[in-house]
Amino acid sequence: MVFITRRERFNAAHKLYNPDWSAEKNLEVFGKCSNPNWHGHNYELFVTVKGEPDKVTGFVINLKSLSKIVQEKVIDKLDHRNINMDVDFMKDKMPSTEVLAIEIWHQIADDIRTAGAFLHSIKLSETENNFVEYFGN
Ligand code: NI
């Protein structure tokens, strides 16, 4: 079994808040990410795929195919967007790094299987010091 990782970057805005809470409570729980007038992050995304190298091509997955899937299903929908307002697969979801990683998984897992490999993990960083990883359950 070989693991192969594709890195992508995107910039997006968001706001973490619970409308049932006061501004003070939102600030206490979500910190700067509760800023009412939005703010942005430079996200870094690592998509790791696994499988056996093909006997003819030597590839676990054609990286062109993987790049196309991630670009069309994830990056095009998120880059330079407002995650709370513009992104169909994040509608009515809390735009935390954790939830975003889970939803990115659901966006691409089937397409990667169709391309002949298996999605192993989504690693997503919102700042250079914090990242989350999701392995599908
Ligand atoms: Ni934030």
CSV table of C-alpha atoms and ligand atoms in Angstrom, one decimal:
chain,number,residue,atom,x,y,z
A,1,MET,CA,0.0,0.0,0.0
A,2,VAL,CA,1.4,3.4,-1.0
A,3,PHE,CA,0.2,6.8,0.2
A,4,ILE,CA,0.3,9.8,-2.0
A,5,THR,CA,-0.5,13.4,-1.0
A,6,ARG,CA,-1.6,16.4,-2.9
A,7,ARG,CA,-1.3,19.8,-1.4
A,8,GLU,CA,-3.6,22.7,-2.3
A,9,ARG,CA,-4.0,26.2,-0.8
A,10,PHE,CA,-7.0,28.4,-0.7
A,11,ASN,CA,-8.0,31.7,1.0
A,12,ALA,CA,-11.5,32.1,2.5
A,13,ALA,CA,-13.4,34.1,5.0
A,14,HIS,CA,-15.6,32.9,7.8
A,15,LYS,CA,-17.1,33.7,11.1
A,16,LEU,CA,-17.7,31.2,14.0
A,17,TYR,CA,-20.7,32.2,16.0
A,18,ASN,CA,-23.8,30.8,17.5
A,19,PRO,CA,-26.8,33.0,16.9
A,20,ASP,CA,-28.4,31.9,20.1
A,21,TRP,CA,-25.6,33.3,22.1
A,22,SER,CA,-24.7,36.9,23.1
A,23,ALA,CA,-21.8,38.7,21.4
A,24,GLU,CA,-19.9,38.3,24.7
A,25,LYS,CA,-20.4,34.5,24.8
A,26,ASN,CA,-19.5,34.1,21.2
A,27,LEU,CA,-16.3,36.0,21.8
A,28,GLU,CA,-15.5,34.0,24.9
A,29,VAL,CA,-15.9,30.7,23.0
A,30,PHE,CA,-14.7,31.5,19.5
A,31,GLY,CA,-12.3,34.3,20.2
A,32,LYS,CA,-11.2,36.4,17.2
A,33,CYS,CA,-13.0,33.9,14.8
A,34,SER,CA,-16.3,35.4,16.1
A,35,ASN,CA,-15.6,38.8,14.7
A,36,PRO,CA,-19.0,40.0,13.4
A,37,ASN,CA,-17.5,41.5,10.2
A,38,TRP,CA,-15.7,38.4,9.1
A,39,HIS,CA,-12.0,37.6,8.7
A,40,GLY,CA,-9.9,35.4,6.4
A,41,HIS,CA,-7.5,32.6,6.7
A,42,ASN,CA,-4.9,31.1,4.3
A,43,TYR,CA,-5.8,27.5,4.4
A,44,GLU,CA,-3.5,24.6,3.5
A,45,LEU,CA,-5.1,21.3,2.5
A,46,PHE,CA,-3.4,18.0,2.2
A,47,VAL,CA,-5.3,15.2,0.5
A,48,THR,CA,-3.8,11.8,1.1
A,49,VAL,CA,-4.8,8.9,-1.1
A,50,LYS,CA,-3.8,5.2,-0.8
A,51,GLY,CA,-3.7,2.2,-3.1
A,52,GLU,CA,-1.4,-0.2,-4.9
A,53,PRO,CA,0.6,1.2,-7.8
A,54,ASP,CA,-0.9,0.2,-11.2
A,55,LYS,CA,1.1,-2.5,-13.0
A,56,VAL,CA,1.3,-0.5,-16.2
A,57,THR,CA,1.5,3.2,-15.1
A,58,GLY,CA,3.2,2.7,-11.7
A,59,PHE,CA,0.7,5.2,-10.3
A,60,VAL,CA,-1.6,4.8,-7.2
A,61,ILE,CA,-3.7,7.5,-8.8
A,62,ASN,CA,-3.0,9.8,-11.8
A,63,LEU,CA,-2.1,13.1,-10.0
A,64,LYS,CA,-3.7,15.0,-12.8
A,65,SER,CA,-7.0,13.3,-12.0
A,66,LEU,CA,-6.6,13.8,-8.2
A,67,SER,CA,-5.7,17.5,-8.8
A,68,LYS,CA,-8.8,18.0,-11.0
A,69,ILE,CA,-11.1,16.4,-8.4
A,70,VAL,CA,-9.8,18.5,-5.6
A,71,GLN,CA,-9.8,21.6,-7.7
A,72,GLU,CA,-13.3,21.3,-9.0
A,73,LYS,CA,-15.0,19.8,-5.9
A,74,VAL,CA,-13.2,21.8,-3.2
A,75,ILE,CA,-10.9,24.6,-4.2
A,76,ASP,CA,-13.1,26.3,-6.8
A,77,LYS,CA,-15.9,26.3,-4.2
A,78,LEU,CA,-13.9,27.7,-1.3
A,79,ASP,CA,-11.1,29.9,-2.7
A,80,HIS,CA,-11.8,33.6,-2.2
A,81,ARG,CA,-15.3,32.8,-0.8
A,82,ASN,CA,-17.1,33.4,2.4
A,83,ILE,CA,-17.5,29.9,3.9
A,84,ASN,CA,-20.6,30.8,5.9
A,85,MET,CA,-22.5,32.3,2.9
A,86,ASP,CA,-21.1,31.1,-0.4
A,87,VAL,CA,-20.2,27.4,-0.1
A,88,ASP,CA,-23.0,24.9,-0.8
A,89,PHE,CA,-21.5,22.0,1.1
A,90,MET,CA,-21.0,24.2,4.3
A,91,LYS,CA,-24.6,25.5,4.3
A,92,ASP,CA,-25.9,25.6,7.9
A,93,LYS,CA,-22.7,24.0,9.2
A,94,MET,CA,-20.2,25.5,11.7
A,95,PRO,CA,-17.2,26.6,9.6
A,96,SER,CA,-14.6,25.3,12.0
A,97,THR,CA,-11.5,23.6,10.6
A,98,GLU,CA,-12.8,20.3,11.9
A,99,VAL,CA,-16.1,20.5,10.2
A,100,LEU,CA,-14.6,21.8,7.0
A,101,ALA,CA,-12.2,18.9,6.9
A,102,ILE,CA,-15.1,16.4,7.3
A,103,GLU,CA,-17.1,18.1,4.6
A,104,ILE,CA,-14.1,18.2,2.2
A,105,TRP,CA,-13.8,14.4,2.7
A,106,HIS,CA,-17.4,13.9,1.6
A,107,GLN,CA,-16.9,16.1,-1.4
A,108,ILE,CA,-14.2,14.0,-2.9
A,109,ALA,CA,-14.2,10.4,-1.5
A,110,ASP,CA,-16.4,8.9,-4.1
A,111,ASP,CA,-14.6,10.5,-7.0
A,112,ILE,CA,-11.3,9.3,-5.8
A,113,ARG,CA,-12.7,5.7,-5.6
A,114,THR,CA,-13.9,6.1,-9.1
A,115,ALA,CA,-10.4,7.2,-10.1
A,116,GLY,CA,-9.1,3.9,-8.7
A,117,ALA,CA,-7.7,4.8,-5.3
A,118,PHE,CA,-9.0,5.3,-1.7
A,119,LEU,CA,-9.1,8.5,0.2
A,120,HIS,CA,-6.9,8.1,3.4
A,121,SER,CA,-7.0,11.4,5.1
A,122,ILE,CA,-7.8,15.1,4.9
A,123,LYS,CA,-5.3,17.4,6.7
A,124,LEU,CA,-6.3,21.0,6.9
A,125,SER,CA,-4.6,23.9,8.5
A,126,GLU,CA,-6.1,27.3,9.2
A,127,THR,CA,-3.0,28.8,10.8
A,128,GLU,CA,0.5,27.6,10.6
A,129,ASN,CA,0.4,26.3,14.2
A,130,ASN,CA,-2.9,24.3,14.1
A,131,PHE,CA,-4.1,21.6,11.8
A,132,VAL,CA,-6.8,18.9,11.9
A,133,GLU,CA,-6.8,15.5,10.4
A,134,TYR,CA,-9.8,13.4,9.3
A,135,PHE,CA,-9.7,9.7,8.4
A,136,GLY,CA,-13.3,9.2,7.4
A,137,ASN,CA,-14.9,8.2,10.7
B,1,NI,NI,-11.2,32.2,11.9
